[in-house]
Amino acid sequence: MPSGCVNEYNFAMPTLLPQPYLSRLRQLLAAHAPDAEVWAYGSRVKGSANDTSDLDLVLRDPEDPTRPQKNLPRLTSEIADSTIPILVDVLDWARLPKGFRDEIRKAYVVISPTSHEAELIHGP
């Protein structure tokens, strides 16, 4: 497991989204970014979120992280039009400054493709 990847053993369990919304988000990711690895990061992963906090996501090409994501505008539009009850901010790893990528690497959860850590995420 990568050093910054959050799990139940080394960090407080994050609450990203209640399960039905997390499932819907994964459906949208599979439809619009099927080849991307998707990391959640920020306050919802670190355990410092409040009820109005957004969900921060970054999409990466697992084979070439420098390759930009092509369907980001469509994906963000579909998420905004969905029933997901919070703002979801989606960024492209390839377009982020190195310093920001380094911060994300400190604490993140892989939510797509589905991983063991993501299965442990649950809502209230």
mmCIF file of C-alpha atoms in Angstrom:
data_model
loop_
_atom_site.group_PDB
_atom_site.id
_atom_site.type_symbol
_atom_site.label_atom_id
_atom_site.label_comp_id
_atom_site.label_asym_id
_atom_site.label_seq_id
_atom_site.Cartn_x
_atom_site.Cartn_y
_atom_site.Cartn_z
ATOM 1 C CA MET A 1 0.000 0.000 0.000
ATOM 2 C CA PRO A 2 1.410 3.451 -0.872
ATOM 3 C CA SER A 3 2.628 5.401 2.154
ATOM 4 C CA GLY A 4 -0.009 8.146 1.949
ATOM 5 C CA CYS A 5 -2.937 5.844 1.347
ATOM 6 C CA VAL A 6 -5.279 6.076 4.316
ATOM 7 C CA ASN A 7 -6.685 2.918 5.844
ATOM 8 C CA GLU A 8 -8.312 1.803 9.061
ATOM 9 C CA TYR A 9 -4.985 0.937 10.650
ATOM 10 C CA ASN A 10 -3.068 4.173 10.228
ATOM 11 C CA PHE A 11 -5.717 6.896 10.190
ATOM 12 C CA ALA A 12 -9.200 7.659 11.441
ATOM 13 C CA MET A 13 -11.801 6.106 9.153
ATOM 14 C CA PRO A 14 -12.917 8.771 6.698
ATOM 15 C CA THR A 15 -16.551 9.298 5.855
ATOM 16 C CA LEU A 16 -16.574 10.315 2.222
ATOM 17 C CA LEU A 17 -20.217 9.731 1.323
ATOM 18 C CA PRO A 18 -23.093 7.559 2.477
ATOM 19 C CA GLN A 19 -22.913 4.256 0.585
ATOM 20 C CA PRO A 20 -25.722 4.909 -1.968
ATOM 21 C CA TYR A 21 -24.033 8.134 -3.089
ATOM 22 C CA LEU A 22 -20.589 6.538 -3.131
ATOM 23 C CA SER A 23 -22.017 3.790 -5.344
ATOM 24 C CA ARG A 24 -23.515 6.398 -7.693
ATOM 25 C CA LEU A 25 -20.219 8.267 -7.807
ATOM 26 C CA ARG A 26 -18.396 5.054 -8.713
ATOM 27 C CA GLN A 27 -20.921 4.431 -11.512
ATOM 28 C CA LEU A 28 -20.237 7.885 -12.941
ATOM 29 C CA LEU A 29 -16.485 7.367 -12.657
ATOM 30 C CA ALA A 30 -16.732 4.010 -14.430
ATOM 31 C CA ALA A 31 -18.790 5.557 -17.226
ATOM 32 C CA HIS A 32 -16.706 8.694 -17.793
ATOM 33 C CA ALA A 33 -13.220 7.828 -16.530
ATOM 34 C CA PRO A 34 -13.001 4.024 -16.764
ATOM 35 C CA ASP A 35 -9.226 3.907 -17.051
ATOM 36 C CA ALA A 36 -8.486 6.468 -14.348
ATOM 37 C CA GLU A 37 -7.379 5.801 -10.825
ATOM 38 C CA VAL A 38 -9.397 8.115 -8.577
ATOM 39 C CA TRP A 39 -8.110 9.353 -5.242
ATOM 40 C CA ALA A 40 -10.131 11.173 -2.608
ATOM 41 C CA TYR A 41 -8.135 13.631 -0.502
ATOM 42 C CA GLY A 42 -8.685 16.665 1.681
ATOM 43 C CA SER A 43 -10.831 17.216 4.750
ATOM 44 C CA ARG A 44 -13.166 14.253 4.200
ATOM 45 C CA VAL A 45 -10.179 11.906 4.122
ATOM 46 C CA LYS A 46 -8.334 13.598 6.968
ATOM 47 C CA GLY A 47 -11.388 13.519 9.228
ATOM 48 C CA SER A 48 -11.663 17.298 9.546
ATOM 49 C CA ALA A 49 -14.737 17.748 7.320
ATOM 50 C CA ASN A 50 -17.989 19.320 8.414
ATOM 51 C CA ASP A 51 -21.473 18.908 6.946
ATOM 52 C CA THR A 52 -20.818 21.454 4.206
ATOM 53 C CA SER A 53 -17.353 20.229 3.186
ATOM 54 C CA ASP A 54 -16.855 19.245 -0.424
ATOM 55 C CA LEU A 55 -15.394 15.939 -1.573
ATOM 56 C CA ASP A 56 -12.047 16.415 -3.277
ATOM 57 C CA LEU A 57 -11.123 13.943 -6.003
ATOM 58 C CA VAL A 58 -8.175 13.700 -8.340
ATOM 59 C CA LEU A 59 -8.042 11.503 -11.446
ATOM 60 C CA ARG A 60 -4.758 9.860 -12.466
ATOM 61 C CA ASP A 61 -3.717 7.679 -15.359
ATOM 62 C CA PRO A 62 -2.149 4.711 -13.527
ATOM 63 C CA GLU A 63 0.124 3.897 -16.479
ATOM 64 C CA ASP A 64 1.225 7.474 -17.163
ATOM 65 C CA PRO A 65 0.330 10.012 -14.442
ATOM 66 C CA THR A 66 1.514 12.823 -16.737
ATOM 67 C CA ARG A 67 -1.240 12.029 -19.279
ATOM 68 C CA PRO A 68 -4.181 14.467 -18.897
ATOM 69 C CA GLN A 69 -7.707 13.141 -18.429
ATOM 70 C CA LYS A 70 -9.959 13.627 -21.452
ATOM 71 C CA ASN A 71 -13.491 13.357 -20.057
ATOM 72 C CA LEU A 72 -13.161 15.624 -17.029
ATOM 73 C CA PRO A 73 -15.683 18.281 -18.168
ATOM 74 C CA ARG A 74 -18.338 15.660 -18.927
ATOM 75 C CA LEU A 75 -17.676 13.825 -15.648
ATOM 76 C CA THR A 76 -17.914 16.981 -13.547
ATOM 77 C CA SER A 77 -21.147 17.933 -15.307
ATOM 78 C CA GLU A 78 -22.673 14.494 -14.663
ATOM 79 C CA ILE A 79 -21.658 14.613 -10.997
ATOM 80 C CA ALA A 80 -23.130 18.104 -10.608
ATOM 81 C CA ASP A 81 -26.407 16.920 -12.178
ATOM 82 C CA SER A 82 -26.561 13.794 -10.002
ATOM 83 C CA THR A 83 -28.308 13.301 -6.673
ATOM 84 C CA ILE A 84 -25.012 13.371 -4.770
ATOM 85 C CA PRO A 85 -25.836 15.845 -1.975
ATOM 86 C CA ILE A 86 -22.448 17.556 -1.664
ATOM 87 C CA LEU A 87 -20.148 19.472 -3.958
ATOM 88 C CA VAL A 88 -17.608 17.137 -5.570
ATOM 89 C CA ASP A 89 -14.469 18.876 -6.804
ATOM 90 C CA VAL A 90 -12.664 16.824 -9.480
ATOM 91 C CA LEU A 91 -9.126 17.669 -10.585
ATOM 92 C CA ASP A 92 -6.673 16.208 -13.091
ATOM 93 C CA TRP A 93 -3.425 14.925 -11.548
ATOM 94 C CA ALA A 94 -1.450 15.692 -14.720
ATOM 95 C CA ARG A 95 -2.389 19.373 -14.545
ATOM 96 C CA LEU A 96 -1.581 19.922 -10.861
ATOM 97 C CA PRO A 97 1.608 21.586 -9.648
ATOM 98 C CA LYS A 98 4.118 19.218 -8.061
ATOM 99 C CA GLY A 99 3.664 20.815 -4.633
ATOM 100 C CA PHE A 100 -0.075 20.138 -4.670
ATOM 101 C CA ARG A 101 0.496 16.532 -5.793
ATOM 102 C CA ASP A 102 2.942 16.106 -2.906
ATOM 103 C CA GLU A 103 0.283 17.332 -0.437
ATOM 104 C CA ILE A 104 -2.314 14.935 -1.843
ATOM 105 C CA ARG A 105 0.126 12.020 -1.535
ATOM 106 C CA LYS A 106 0.276 12.596 2.240
ATOM 107 C CA ALA A 107 -3.323 11.408 2.799
ATOM 108 C CA TYR A 108 -5.666 9.935 0.224
ATOM 109 C CA VAL A 109 -8.043 7.044 -0.346
ATOM 110 C CA VAL A 110 -8.269 5.203 -3.659
ATOM 111 C CA ILE A 111 -11.974 5.052 -4.495
ATOM 112 C CA SER A 112 -11.761 3.793 -8.059
ATOM 113 C CA PRO A 113 -11.008 1.261 -9.187
ATOM 114 C CA THR A 114 -12.707 -0.233 -6.153
ATOM 115 C CA SER A 115 -10.180 -1.099 -3.480
ATOM 116 C CA HIS A 116 -10.263 -2.658 -0.026
ATOM 117 C CA GLU A 117 -9.967 0.775 1.597
ATOM 118 C CA ALA A 118 -12.887 2.144 -0.385
ATOM 119 C CA GLU A 119 -15.097 -0.764 0.638
ATOM 120 C CA LEU A 120 -14.511 0.225 4.266
ATOM 121 C CA ILE A 121 -15.736 3.779 3.731
ATOM 122 C CA HIS A 122 -19.215 4.316 5.067
ATOM 123 C CA GLY A 123 -21.609 7.117 5.777
ATOM 124 C CA PRO A 124 -23.462 8.122 8.909
#
